[in-house]
């Protein structure tokens, strides 16, 4: 009989040794450790593997956290399109998208203003009051920047009315309408709405130059961290004069 070389027999024997896959608990520990250490891409693959075995809620949460971390890393590198796509993986029926502000920011940086406004409006109802208010301001600014009103799923009749009133007032100011006409249009914008800061800014811009203190008082009602902080700063600059005016415009 033909003799089998000893080395070949040993290799064949070694190849038959069973390979033991890690248990789900071991895999979950590895995924959690990767997530904690900021290895988000690795954590994403591990949580996906776990979910293919058993769709446990805690693993689904872990996967969403890994996606969010991966998106933050991509956005920090200026890869906004890729970051937005990764965050879209965290959206599930009846749930809000992870990192909604980051997602909307990534869309804005791509020039997708209408999509960003729609995402903001659809997310507002699922957020705590403070977060919802800030997201509503984002949606308000995006509404003013869009070429046409946005028929988003989260936008009701009230939003459409407020958005229309704000757009009309802004357009009237851009066209140089008389202060009385602009005042009438501004009265249609609720002060406590997301468009309230625009009303204060435009009111300041039509306030007589000899009443700068009134204008400053109006602008002081807009928080420094408002999404409208940039336009507020520009309006404040119009109240200055001389060297101070030049300094303010230079900073802007």
XYZ file of N, CA, C and O in Angstrom, residues 45-183:
556
model
N -20.200 45.736 13.113
C -20.183 44.388 12.535
C -20.526 43.332 13.576
O -21.238 42.367 13.287
N -20.028 43.510 14.796
C -20.298 42.532 15.853
C -21.770 42.535 16.251
O -22.381 41.468 16.427
N -22.354 43.723 16.404
C -23.775 43.792 16.761
C -24.654 43.246 15.631
O -25.682 42.609 15.880
N -24.266 43.469 14.384
C -25.004 42.899 13.258
C -24.990 41.375 13.327
O -26.005 40.710 13.088
N -23.829 40.836 13.654
C -23.693 39.384 13.769
C -24.585 38.836 14.876
O -25.232 37.797 14.723
N -24.637 39.547 15.982
C -25.484 39.128 17.097
C -26.964 39.163 16.725
O -27.728 38.243 17.041
N -27.370 40.232 16.039
C -28.780 40.397 15.684
C -29.235 39.330 14.686
O -30.394 38.918 14.677
N -28.300 38.878 13.850
C -28.655 37.786 12.929
C -28.986 36.506 13.697
O -29.755 35.674 13.225
N -28.423 36.360 14.894
C -28.700 35.183 15.716
C -29.972 35.359 16.533
O -30.766 34.443 16.677
N -30.146 36.578 17.066
C -31.293 36.831 17.940
C -31.490 38.344 18.041
O -30.598 39.063 18.500
N -32.623 38.829 17.625
C -32.862 40.276 17.586
C -33.279 40.786 18.967
O -34.421 41.181 19.191
N -32.327 40.805 19.889
C -32.605 41.318 21.230
C -32.618 42.853 21.213
O -31.810 43.472 20.522
N -33.508 43.473 21.992
C -33.585 44.948 22.017
C -32.263 45.605 22.406
O -31.889 46.629 21.839
N -31.545 45.023 23.376
C -30.294 45.645 23.807
C -29.222 45.603 22.716
O -28.364 46.484 22.632
N -29.291 44.592 21.862
C -28.332 44.514 20.762
C -28.696 45.503 19.658
O -27.816 46.078 19.016
N -29.997 45.680 19.455
C -30.437 46.685 18.480
C -30.028 48.086 18.934
O -29.603 48.921 18.134
N -30.129 48.342 20.255
C -29.694 49.633 20.800
C -28.190 49.811 20.632
O -27.706 50.893 20.290
N -27.460 48.730 20.884
C -26.014 48.781 20.727
C -25.614 49.082 19.290
O -24.686 49.864 19.039
N -26.326 48.471 18.346
C -26.040 48.710 16.932
C -26.311 50.171 16.568
O -25.518 50.809 15.858
N -27.415 50.715 17.078
C -27.743 52.128 16.809
C -26.681 53.054 17.408
O -26.283 54.044 16.787
N -26.196 52.724 18.601
C -25.129 53.521 19.221
C -23.853 53.464 18.385
O -23.142 54.469 18.237
N -23.559 52.272 17.852
C -22.354 52.109 17.023
C -22.479 52.914 15.734
O -21.516 53.553 15.294
N -23.660 52.882 15.131
C -23.889 53.677 13.918
C -23.692 55.166 14.215
O -23.069 55.899 13.433
N -24.253 55.621 15.345
C -24.149 57.041 15.706
C -22.690 57.442 15.917
O -22.257 58.510 15.472
N -21.932 56.591 16.606
C -20.514 56.881 16.813
C -19.747 56.926 15.508
O -18.893 57.802 15.298
N -20.058 55.985 14.619
C -19.413 55.957 13.301
C -19.748 57.233 12.520
O -18.881 57.815 11.856
N -20.986 57.682 12.607
C -21.400 58.899 11.901
C -20.671 60.120 12.438
O -20.255 60.998 11.670
N -20.481 60.192 13.758
C -19.750 61.329 14.342
C -18.314 61.364 13.829
O -17.778 62.431 13.528
N -17.699 60.191 13.743
C -16.325 60.114 13.225
C -16.257 60.581 11.774
O -15.350 61.322 11.387
N -17.211 60.163 10.973
C -17.219 60.544 9.552
C -17.447 62.044 9.391
O -16.791 62.702 8.579
N -18.385 62.586 10.176
C -18.668 64.022 10.090
C -17.444 64.841 10.507
O -17.164 65.892 9.924
N -16.717 64.362 11.508
C -15.519 65.070 11.954
C -14.464 65.128 10.851
O -13.628 66.034 10.839
N -14.516 64.186 9.925
C -13.574 64.159 8.798
C -14.127 64.909 7.582
O -13.496 64.908 6.520
N -15.301 65.511 7.733
C -15.900 66.237 6.623
C -16.656 65.347 5.651
O -17.057 65.813 4.577
N -16.892 64.098 6.026
C -17.599 63.152 5.147
C -19.091 63.172 5.508
O -19.644 62.226 6.065
N -19.739 64.301 5.180
C -21.110 64.533 5.625
C -22.129 63.624 4.927
O -23.085 63.176 5.554
N -21.930 63.368 3.667
C -22.844 62.489 2.944
C -22.819 61.094 3.552
O -23.875 60.485 3.801
N -21.616 60.578 3.798
C -21.478 59.239 4.375
C -22.058 59.185 5.792
O -22.712 58.207 6.166
N -21.836 60.259 6.570
C -22.363 60.306 7.937
C -23.886 60.273 7.938
O -24.503 59.569 8.750
N -24.510 61.016 7.025
C -25.971 61.028 6.940
C -26.505 59.650 6.580
O -27.506 59.185 7.146
N -25.852 58.969 5.656
C -26.285 57.624 5.243
C -26.193 56.652 6.418
O -27.103 55.842 6.648
N -25.110 56.742 7.186
C -24.952 55.862 8.349
C -26.048 56.127 9.369
O -26.638 55.192 9.930
N -26.366 57.395 9.623
C -27.415 57.721 10.597
C -28.783 57.249 10.141
O -29.636 56.914 10.970
N -29.016 57.218 8.856
C -30.302 56.735 8.343
C -30.525 55.266 8.684
O -31.658 54.790 8.704
N -29.454 54.540 8.975
C -29.583 53.138 9.399
C -30.177 53.021 10.792
O -30.602 51.931 11.195
N -30.173 54.120 11.569
C -30.697 54.070 12.941
C -32.195 54.360 12.992
O -32.796 54.293 14.066
N -32.779 54.696 11.867
C -34.199 55.052 11.851
C -35.047 53.796 11.767
O -34.903 52.985 10.858
N -35.930 53.629 12.736
C -36.839 52.484 12.767
C -38.266 53.004 12.901
O -38.478 54.128 13.360
N -39.273 52.221 12.494
C -40.667 52.679 12.597
C -41.024 53.112 14.013
O -40.755 52.398 14.971
N -41.603 54.301 14.135
C -42.023 54.803 15.434
C -40.910 55.341 16.308
O -41.140 55.701 17.456
N -39.683 55.413 15.765
C -38.561 55.912 16.550
C -37.901 57.082 15.836
O -37.974 57.192 14.615
N -37.253 57.926 16.630
C -36.547 59.046 16.029
C -35.151 58.609 15.599
O -34.605 57.645 16.120
N -34.588 59.308 14.672
C -33.241 59.002 14.203
C -32.231 59.382 15.281
O -32.452 60.317 16.044
N -31.165 58.622 15.386
C -30.124 58.964 16.351
C -29.413 60.241 15.906
O -29.235 60.479 14.722
N -28.985 61.037 16.885
C -28.248 62.267 16.616
C -28.971 63.139 15.574
O -28.412 63.486 14.539
N -30.232 63.527 15.840
C -30.979 64.292 14.838
C -30.325 65.608 14.437
O -30.367 65.994 13.270
N -29.693 66.292 15.400
C -29.038 67.561 15.057
C -27.856 67.331 14.124
O -27.639 68.103 13.184
N -27.092 66.273 14.384
C -25.965 65.955 13.507
C -26.465 65.578 12.118
O -25.901 66.010 11.099
N -27.538 64.795 12.071
C -28.100 64.373 10.788
C -28.540 65.580 9.964
O -28.199 65.708 8.776
N -29.258 66.486 10.599
C -29.749 67.673 9.899
C -28.585 68.561 9.470
O -28.579 69.117 8.369
N -27.579 68.675 10.340
C -26.398 69.457 9.987
C -25.698 68.883 8.761
O -25.262 69.625 7.876
N -25.597 67.557 8.688
C -24.964 66.911 7.532
C -25.757 67.177 6.250
O -25.176 67.401 5.184
N -27.090 67.164 6.350
C -27.922 67.447 5.179
C -27.754 68.898 4.738
O -27.669 69.189 3.537
N -27.694 69.805 5.704
C -27.526 71.228 5.378
C -26.204 71.449 4.653
O -26.133 72.179 3.661
N -25.155 70.808 5.133
C -23.837 70.972 4.528
C -23.782 70.415 3.108
O -22.904 70.766 2.332
N -24.745 69.554 2.776
C -24.832 69.048 1.402
C -25.773 69.891 0.548
O -25.962 69.611 -0.633
N -26.381 70.918 1.178
C -27.324 71.760 0.449
C -28.707 71.157 0.324
O -29.536 71.657 -0.437
N -28.998 70.104 1.093
C -30.315 69.451 1.037
C -31.251 70.085 2.064
O -31.660 69.461 3.046
N -31.595 71.346 1.832
C -32.361 72.112 2.811
C -33.767 71.573 3.018
O -34.244 71.484 4.156
N -34.448 71.233 1.952
C -35.818 70.738 2.107
C -35.849 69.396 2.827
O -36.717 69.154 3.669
N -34.912 68.516 2.497
C -34.838 67.222 3.181
C -34.522 67.424 4.655
O -35.074 66.741 5.522
N -33.645 68.382 4.958
C -33.291 68.676 6.344
C -34.495 69.225 7.108
O -34.752 68.839 8.257
N -35.246 70.123 6.474
C -36.449 70.668 7.128
C -37.467 69.570 7.386
O -38.057 69.481 8.463
N -37.659 68.711 6.389
C -38.620 67.608 6.543
C -38.197 66.687 7.683
O -39.027 66.266 8.498
N -36.906 66.375 7.759
C -36.406 65.510 8.834
C -36.619 66.157 10.199
O -37.000 65.488 11.164
N -36.401 67.460 10.287
C -36.591 68.172 11.551
C -38.046 68.126 11.981
O -38.358 67.818 13.139
N -38.943 68.408 11.075
C -40.369 68.438 11.402
C -40.895 67.062 11.796
O -41.754 66.936 12.668
N -40.366 66.022 11.166
C -40.825 64.666 11.477
C -40.253 64.166 12.801
O -40.757 63.204 13.373
N -39.207 64.817 13.286
C -38.543 64.376 14.517
C -39.034 65.134 15.737
O -39.000 64.618 16.855
N -39.493 66.359 15.552
C -39.853 67.246 16.664
C -40.790 66.590 17.672
O -40.571 66.664 18.885
N -41.838 65.930 17.190
C -42.862 65.376 18.075
C -42.328 64.272 18.980
O -42.944 63.953 20.003
N -41.171 63.700 18.647
C -40.646 62.567 19.423
C -39.534 62.974 20.379
O -38.895 62.122 20.986
N -39.287 64.280 20.505
C -38.179 64.749 21.339
C -38.681 65.464 22.584
O -39.800 65.988 22.610
N -37.858 65.528 23.654
C -38.205 66.347 24.826
C -38.376 67.804 24.409
O -37.829 68.238 23.386
N -39.096 68.568 25.220
C -39.471 69.939 24.860
C -38.283 70.814 24.467
O -38.315 71.520 23.454
N -37.195 70.776 25.272
C -36.045 71.654 24.995
C -35.402 71.310 23.649
O -35.086 72.202 22.861
N -35.208 70.020 23.386
C -34.610 69.608 22.116
C -35.540 69.921 20.951
O -35.099 70.336 19.878
N -36.837 69.716 21.179
C -37.821 69.965 20.118
C -37.838 71.443 19.736
O -37.947 71.787 18.552
N -37.718 72.331 20.722
C -37.744 73.772 20.451
C -36.563 74.183 19.573
O -36.717 74.972 18.643
N -35.394 73.643 19.866
C -34.214 73.989 19.071
C -34.332 73.420 17.656
O -33.973 74.084 16.679
N -34.849 72.210 17.561
C -35.013 71.607 16.241
C -36.051 72.381 15.427
O -35.932 72.504 14.203
N -37.066 72.915 16.103
C -38.080 73.719 15.422
C -37.461 74.989 14.848
O -37.837 75.446 13.766
N -36.490 75.575 15.575
C -35.794 76.758 15.054
C -35.006 76.400 13.796
O -34.974 77.170 12.834
N -34.353 75.226 13.822
C -33.643 74.770 12.623
C -34.617 74.672 11.452
O -34.332 75.124 10.336
N -35.778 74.069 11.714
C -36.777 73.908 10.658
C -37.257 75.263 10.158
O -37.498 75.449 8.959
N -37.386 76.236 11.073
C -37.830 77.578 10.690
C -36.821 78.242 9.753
O -37.182 78.813 8.718
N -35.547 78.177 10.121
C -34.504 78.774 9.280
C -34.463 78.081 7.914
O -34.340 78.740 6.875
N -34.589 76.761 7.921
C -34.570 76.003 6.665
C -35.773 76.341 5.799
O -35.685 76.384 4.574
N -36.908 76.586 6.450
C -38.109 76.973 5.714
C -37.886 78.291 4.981
O -38.314 78.470 3.837
N -37.202 79.215 5.651
C -36.922 80.515 5.039
C -35.892 80.402 3.918
O -35.896 81.196 2.980
N -35.010 79.408 4.028
C -33.962 79.237 3.017
C -34.453 78.471 1.791
O -33.866 78.564 0.718
N -35.541 77.707 1.951
C -36.047 76.886 0.842
C -36.742 77.751 -0.200
O -37.255 78.830 0.095
N -36.776 77.239 -1.400
C -37.427 77.959 -2.492
C -38.942 77.811 -2.455
O -39.667 78.585 -3.055
N -39.418 76.766 -1.780
C -40.861 76.522 -1.743
C -41.238 75.930 -0.395
O -40.413 75.304 0.263
N -42.498 76.130 0.058
C -42.935 75.542 1.322
C -42.778 74.030 1.299
O -42.924 73.396 0.267
N -42.501 73.462 2.459
C -42.253 72.030 2.567
C -43.475 71.322 3.125
O -43.936 71.636 4.208
N -43.993 70.363 2.376
C -45.138 69.582 2.837
C -44.617 68.337 3.539
O -44.646 67.232 3.015
N -44.082 68.520 4.756
C -43.516 67.403 5.501
C -44.600 66.704 6.306
O -45.624 67.289 6.663
N -44.337 65.437 6.618
C -45.326 64.646 7.351
C -45.608 65.236 8.729
O -46.708 65.151 9.235
N -44.598 65.858 9.351
C -44.784 66.419 10.682
C -45.271 67.850 10.669
O -45.448 68.459 11.717
N -45.467 68.435 9.494
C -45.862 69.843 9.406
C -47.376 69.956 9.299
O -47.963 69.567 8.310
N -47.984 70.511 10.326
C -49.429 70.679 10.301
C -49.829 72.015 9.700
O -49.002 72.765 9.183
N -51.111 72.314 9.801
C -51.645 73.555 9.223
C -51.046 74.781 9.903
O -50.747 75.783 9.252
N -50.845 74.697 11.235
C -50.277 75.824 11.972
C -48.877 76.156 11.482
O -48.534 77.326 11.273
N -48.052 75.126 11.283
C -46.691 75.356 10.791
C -46.722 76.013 9.412
O -45.966 76.941 9.141
N -47.596 75.533 8.546
C -47.690 76.093 7.201
C -48.066 77.571 7.249
O -47.517 78.392 6.503
N -48.984 77.937 8.148
C -49.401 79.334 8.288
C -48.249 80.202 8.796
O -47.993 81.294 8.273
N -47.560 79.718 9.823
C -46.456 80.485 10.394
C -45.319 80.636 9.395
O -44.727 81.722 9.256
N -45.009 79.564 8.707
C -43.951 79.597 7.700
C -44.298 80.577 6.586
O -43.465 81.377 6.151
N -45.557 80.539 6.134
C -46.004 81.447 5.075
C -45.930 82.900 5.501
O -45.489 83.768 4.735
N -46.329 83.179 6.750
C -46.288 84.547 7.268
C -44.846 85.047 7.369
O -44.541 86.193 7.023
N -43.945 84.177 7.842
C -42.542 84.567 7.985
C -41.894 84.819 6.623
O -41.152 85.797 6.443
N -42.197 83.971 5.661
C -41.625 84.133 4.329
C -42.129 85.420 3.682
O -41.384 86.136 3.008
N -43.414 85.724 3.893
C -43.994 86.942 3.318
C -43.346 88.184 3.928
O -43.036 89.161 3.222
N -43.133 88.163 5.247
C -42.522 89.311 5.915
C -41.076 89.509 5.462
O -40.639 90.635 5.193
N -40.350 88.419 5.346
C -38.955 88.514 4.911
C -38.862 89.055 3.488
O -38.038 89.918 3.182
N -39.744 88.568 2.630
C -39.744 89.019 1.242
C -40.098 90.500 1.148
O -39.496 91.248 0.356
N -41.051 90.935 1.984
C -41.447 92.344 1.986
C -40.283 93.234 2.419
O -40.062 94.301 1.845
N -39.528 92.783 3.419
C -38.372 93.576 3.864
C -37.308 93.638 2.766
O -36.731 94.689 2.503
N -37.065 92.504 2.111
C -36.068 92.467 1.035
C -36.453 93.401 -0.110
O -35.585 93.967 -0.786
N -37.750 93.565 -0.327
C -38.236 94.418 -1.414
C -38.372 95.876 -0.993
O -38.799 96.711 -1.806
N -38.055 96.168 0.269
C -38.105 97.557 0.730
C -39.508 98.074 0.960
O -39.764 99.282 0.762
N -40.427 97.222 1.400
C -41.801 97.661 1.670
C -41.821 98.689 2.805
O -40.943 98.682 3.678
N -42.811 99.569 2.831
C -42.906 100.582 3.886
C -43.012 99.935 5.264
O -43.581 98.841 5.397
N -42.485 100.591 6.293
C -42.525 100.030 7.647
C -43.938 99.642 8.105
O -44.111 98.630 8.782
N -44.934 100.456 7.740
C -46.299 100.144 8.150
C -46.777 98.817 7.576
O -47.420 98.016 8.269
N -46.477 98.565 6.307
C -46.854 97.312 5.661
C -46.113 96.136 6.299
O -46.693 95.070 6.544
N -44.849 96.355 6.575
C -44.058 95.280 7.179
C -44.542 94.989 8.598
O -44.604 93.826 9.022
N -44.904 96.027 9.314
C -45.445 95.841 10.665
C -46.691 94.961 10.634
O -46.882 94.100 11.502
